[in-house]
JSON list of C-alpha atoms in Angstrom, two decimals:
[
{"chain": "A", "resi": 1, "resn": "ILE", "atom": "CA", "xyz": [-14.37, 16.08, -2.56]},
{"chain": "A", "resi": 2, "resn": "ALA", "atom": "CA", "xyz": [-17.05, 14.20, -0.43]},
{"chain": "A", "resi": 3, "resn": "GLY", "atom": "CA", "xyz": [-16.18, 13.85, 3.14]},
{"chain": "A", "resi": 4, "resn": "PRO", "atom": "CA", "xyz": [-16.89, 10.34, 5.00]},
{"chain": "A", "resi": 5, "resn": "PRO", "atom": "CA", "xyz": [-20.37, 8.93, 4.76]},
{"chain": "A", "resi": 6, "resn": "ALA", "atom": "CA", "xyz": [-23.58, 9.93, 6.92]},
{"chain": "A", "resi": 7, "resn": "PRO", "atom": "CA", "xyz": [-23.87, 7.50, 10.26]},
{"chain": "A", "resi": 8, "resn": "GLY", "atom": "CA", "xyz": [-25.49, 4.07, 8.39]},
{"chain": "A", "resi": 9, "resn": "GLU", "atom": "CA", "xyz": [-23.97, 4.57, 4.87]},
{"chain": "A", "resi": 10, "resn": "ARG", "atom": "CA", "xyz": [-20.97, 3.01, 3.41]},
{"chain": "A", "resi": 11, "resn": "TYR", "atom": "CA", "xyz": [-18.18, 4.19, 1.00]},
{"chain": "A", "resi": 12, "resn": "GLN", "atom": "CA", "xyz": [-18.90, 3.52, -2.19]},
{"chain": "A", "resi": 13, "resn": "THR", "atom": "CA", "xyz": [-16.79, 0.14, -3.44]},
{"chain": "A", "resi": 14, "resn": "ARG", "atom": "CA", "xyz": [-16.05, -1.65, -6.81]},
{"chain": "A", "resi": 15, "resn": "LEU", "atom": "CA", "xyz": [-13.86, -4.49, -7.64]},
{"chain": "A", "resi": 16, "resn": "ALA", "atom": "CA", "xyz": [-10.12, -3.92, -8.57]},
{"chain": "A", "resi": 17, "resn": "SER", "atom": "CA", "xyz": [-9.60, -4.83, -12.41]},
{"chain": "A", "resi": 18, "resn": "PRO", "atom": "CA", "xyz": [-6.36, -6.70, -13.58]},
{"chain": "A", "resi": 19, "resn": "GLY", "atom": "CA", "xyz": [-3.70, -4.12, -14.25]},
{"chain": "A", "resi": 20, "resn": "GLU", "atom": "CA", "xyz": [-4.70, -1.44, -11.50]},
{"chain": "A", "resi": 21, "resn": "TYR", "atom": "CA", "xyz": [-2.88, -1.04, -8.80]},
{"chain": "A", "resi": 22, "resn": "LEU", "atom": "CA", "xyz": [-3.54, -1.60, -5.19]},
{"chain": "A", "resi": 23, "resn": "GLU", "atom": "CA", "xyz": [-2.74, 0.41, -1.84]},
{"chain": "A", "resi": 24, "resn": "ILE", "atom": "CA", "xyz": [-2.22, -1.55, 0.85]},
{"chain": "A", "resi": 25, "resn": "TYR", "atom": "CA", "xyz": [-1.61, -0.43, 4.48]},
{"chain": "A", "resi": 26, "resn": "ALA", "atom": "CA", "xyz": [0.28, -2.06, 7.26]},
{"chain": "A", "resi": 27, "resn": "ASN", "atom": "CA", "xyz": [2.41, -2.01, 10.15]},
{"chain": "A", "resi": 28, "resn": "GLY", "atom": "CA", "xyz": [5.36, -3.93, 10.99]},
{"chain": "A", "resi": 29, "resn": "LEU", "atom": "CA", "xyz": [6.93, -4.90, 8.09]},
{"chain": "A", "resi": 30, "resn": "GLY", "atom": "CA", "xyz": [10.05, -4.64, 9.52]},
{"chain": "A", "resi": 31, "resn": "SER", "atom": "CA", "xyz": [13.43, -2.44, 8.64]},
{"chain": "A", "resi": 32, "resn": "THR", "atom": "CA", "xyz": [13.52, 0.60, 6.50]},
{"chain": "A", "resi": 33, "resn": "ALA", "atom": "CA", "xyz": [16.46, 1.75, 4.48]},
{"chain": "A", "resi": 34, "resn": "GLU", "atom": "CA", "xyz": [16.40, 4.87, 6.48]},
{"chain": "A", "resi": 35, "resn": "ALA", "atom": "CA", "xyz": [16.14, 5.00, 10.34]},
{"chain": "A", "resi": 36, "resn": "LEU", "atom": "CA", "xyz": [13.52, 7.51, 11.59]},
{"chain": "A", "resi": 37, "resn": "ALA", "atom": "CA", "xyz": [13.41, 8.91, 15.17]},
{"chain": "A", "resi": 38, "resn": "PRO", "atom": "CA", "xyz": [10.49, 7.23, 17.13]},
{"chain": "A", "resi": 39, "resn": "GLY", "atom": "CA", "xyz": [6.97, 9.60, 16.44]},
{"chain": "A", "resi": 40, "resn": "LYS", "atom": "CA", "xyz": [8.63, 11.35, 13.48]},
{"chain": "A", "resi": 41, "resn": "ALA", "atom": "CA", "xyz": [6.31, 11.44, 10.17]},
{"chain": "A", "resi": 42, "resn": "ALA", "atom": "CA", "xyz": [8.01, 9.55, 6.95]},
{"chain": "A", "resi": 43, "resn": "PRO", "atom": "CA", "xyz": [9.05, 12.55, 4.61]},
{"chain": "A", "resi": 44, "resn": "LEU", "atom": "CA", "xyz": [6.92, 13.95, 1.79]},
{"chain": "A", "resi": 45, "resn": "ASP", "atom": "CA", "xyz": [10.03, 14.74, -0.40]},
{"chain": "A", "resi": 46, "resn": "HIS", "atom": "CA", "xyz": [11.46, 11.02, -0.77]},
{"chain": "A", "resi": 47, "resn": "LEU", "atom": "CA", "xyz": [10.56, 7.24, -0.43]},
{"chain": "A", "resi": 48, "resn": "ILE", "atom": "CA", "xyz": [11.73, 5.09, 2.26]},
{"chain": "A", "resi": 49, "resn": "ARG", "atom": "CA", "xyz": [11.68, 1.81, 1.17]},
{"chain": "A", "resi": 50, "resn": "THR", "atom": "CA", "xyz": [11.45, -1.41, 3.17]},
{"chain": "A", "resi": 51, "resn": "THR", "atom": "CA", "xyz": [14.88, -3.48, 3.28]},
{"chain": "A", "resi": 52, "resn": "SER", "atom": "CA", "xyz": [12.82, -6.65, 2.72]},
{"chain": "A", "resi": 53, "resn": "ARG", "atom": "CA", "xyz": [11.21, -7.63, -0.48]},
{"chain": "A", "resi": 54, "resn": "ILE", "atom": "CA", "xyz": [7.20, -7.84, -0.18]},
{"chain": "A", "resi": 55, "resn": "THR", "atom": "CA", "xyz": [5.42, -10.32, -2.30]},
{"chain": "A", "resi": 56, "resn": "VAL", "atom": "CA", "xyz": [1.77, -9.86, -2.11]},
{"chain": "A", "resi": 57, "resn": "VAL", "atom": "CA", "xyz": [-0.55, -13.40, -2.83]},
{"chain": "A", "resi": 58, "resn": "PHE", "atom": "CA", "xyz": [-3.58, -12.97, -4.57]},
{"chain": "A", "resi": 59, "resn": "ALA", "atom": "CA", "xyz": [-6.61, -15.53, -5.04]},
{"chain": "A", "resi": 60, "resn": "GLY", "atom": "CA", "xyz": [-5.65, -19.00, -6.21]},
{"chain": "A", "resi": 61, "resn": "GLY", "atom": "CA", "xyz": [-1.92, -18.23, -4.77]},
{"chain": "A", "resi": 62, "resn": "GLN", "atom": "CA", "xyz": [-0.54, -16.41, -7.53]},
{"chain": "A", "resi": 63, "resn": "ARG", "atom": "CA", "xyz": [2.28, -14.15, -5.73]},
{"chain": "A", "resi": 64, "resn": "VAL", "atom": "CA", "xyz": [3.02, -10.72, -7.17]},
{"chain": "A", "resi": 65, "resn": "PRO", "atom": "CA", "xyz": [6.32, -8.49, -6.04]},
{"chain": "A", "resi": 66, "resn": "ALA", "atom": "CA", "xyz": [5.31, -5.30, -4.66]},
{"chain": "A", "resi": 67, "resn": "VAL", "atom": "CA", "xyz": [5.88, -2.51, -7.18]},
{"chain": "A", "resi": 68, "resn": "PHE", "atom": "CA", "xyz": [6.88, -0.42, -3.68]},
{"chain": "A", "resi": 69, "resn": "SER", "atom": "CA", "xyz": [6.72, -1.25, -0.01]},
{"chain": "A", "resi": 70, "resn": "GLY", "atom": "CA", "xyz": [8.11, 1.47, 2.47]},
{"chain": "A", "resi": 71, "resn": "LEU", "atom": "CA", "xyz": [6.66, 3.93, 4.88]},
{"chain": "A", "resi": 72, "resn": "THR", "atom": "CA", "xyz": [3.75, 6.21, 4.14]},
{"chain": "A", "resi": 73, "resn": "PRO", "atom": "CA", "xyz": [4.73, 9.49, 3.17]},
{"chain": "A", "resi": 74, "resn": "GLY", "atom": "CA", "xyz": [3.56, 12.28, 5.97]},
{"chain": "A", "resi": 75, "resn": "SER", "atom": "CA", "xyz": [2.28, 9.27, 8.12]},
{"chain": "A", "resi": 76, "resn": "VAL", "atom": "CA", "xyz": [4.03, 7.98, 11.78]},
{"chain": "A", "resi": 77, "resn": "GLY", "atom": "CA", "xyz": [5.02, 4.04, 11.63]},
{"chain": "A", "resi": 78, "resn": "LEU", "atom": "CA", "xyz": [2.46, 3.45, 8.67]},
{"chain": "A", "resi": 79, "resn": "PHE", "atom": "CA", "xyz": [3.59, 0.97, 5.95]},
{"chain": "A", "resi": 80, "resn": "GLN", "atom": "CA", "xyz": [2.53, 0.76, 2.11]},
{"chain": "A", "resi": 81, "resn": "ILE", "atom": "CA", "xyz": [2.32, -1.70, -0.03]},
{"chain": "A", "resi": 82, "resn": "ASN", "atom": "CA", "xyz": [1.83, -0.98, -3.73]},
{"chain": "A", "resi": 83, "resn": "VAL", "atom": "CA", "xyz": [1.01, -3.89, -5.85]},
{"chain": "A", "resi": 84, "resn": "GLN", "atom": "CA", "xyz": [-0.41, -4.22, -9.53]},
{"chain": "A", "resi": 85, "resn": "VAL", "atom": "CA", "xyz": [-3.30, -6.90, -10.02]},
{"chain": "A", "resi": 86, "resn": "PRO", "atom": "CA", "xyz": [-2.15, -9.37, -12.17]},
{"chain": "A", "resi": 87, "resn": "ASP", "atom": "CA", "xyz": [-3.70, -10.47, -15.63]},
{"chain": "A", "resi": 88, "resn": "GLY", "atom": "CA", "xyz": [-5.85, -13.54, -15.24]},
{"chain": "A", "resi": 89, "resn": "MET", "atom": "CA", "xyz": [-7.85, -12.52, -11.75]},
{"chain": "A", "resi": 90, "resn": "PRO", "atom": "CA", "xyz": [-11.61, -12.67, -11.66]}
]
């Protein structure tokens, strides 16, 4: 596993292709199905989902429901959205 890039270097990037999944990280996505004490990390043994449905808007206005939206396992206060890149995306 490579470490972070050296100063002045960049992470290698590439475009996502239709059918691949993206992980999007965010804060403030609202209520979850299970409450955690402030400062407590989300558990690693099960997922805690948001109570509202999350939709991701791609180029051209194409709306795709998230496969998963909830707390990121092992993190404090960080949400994760998993969504599949739809067919037809350039």
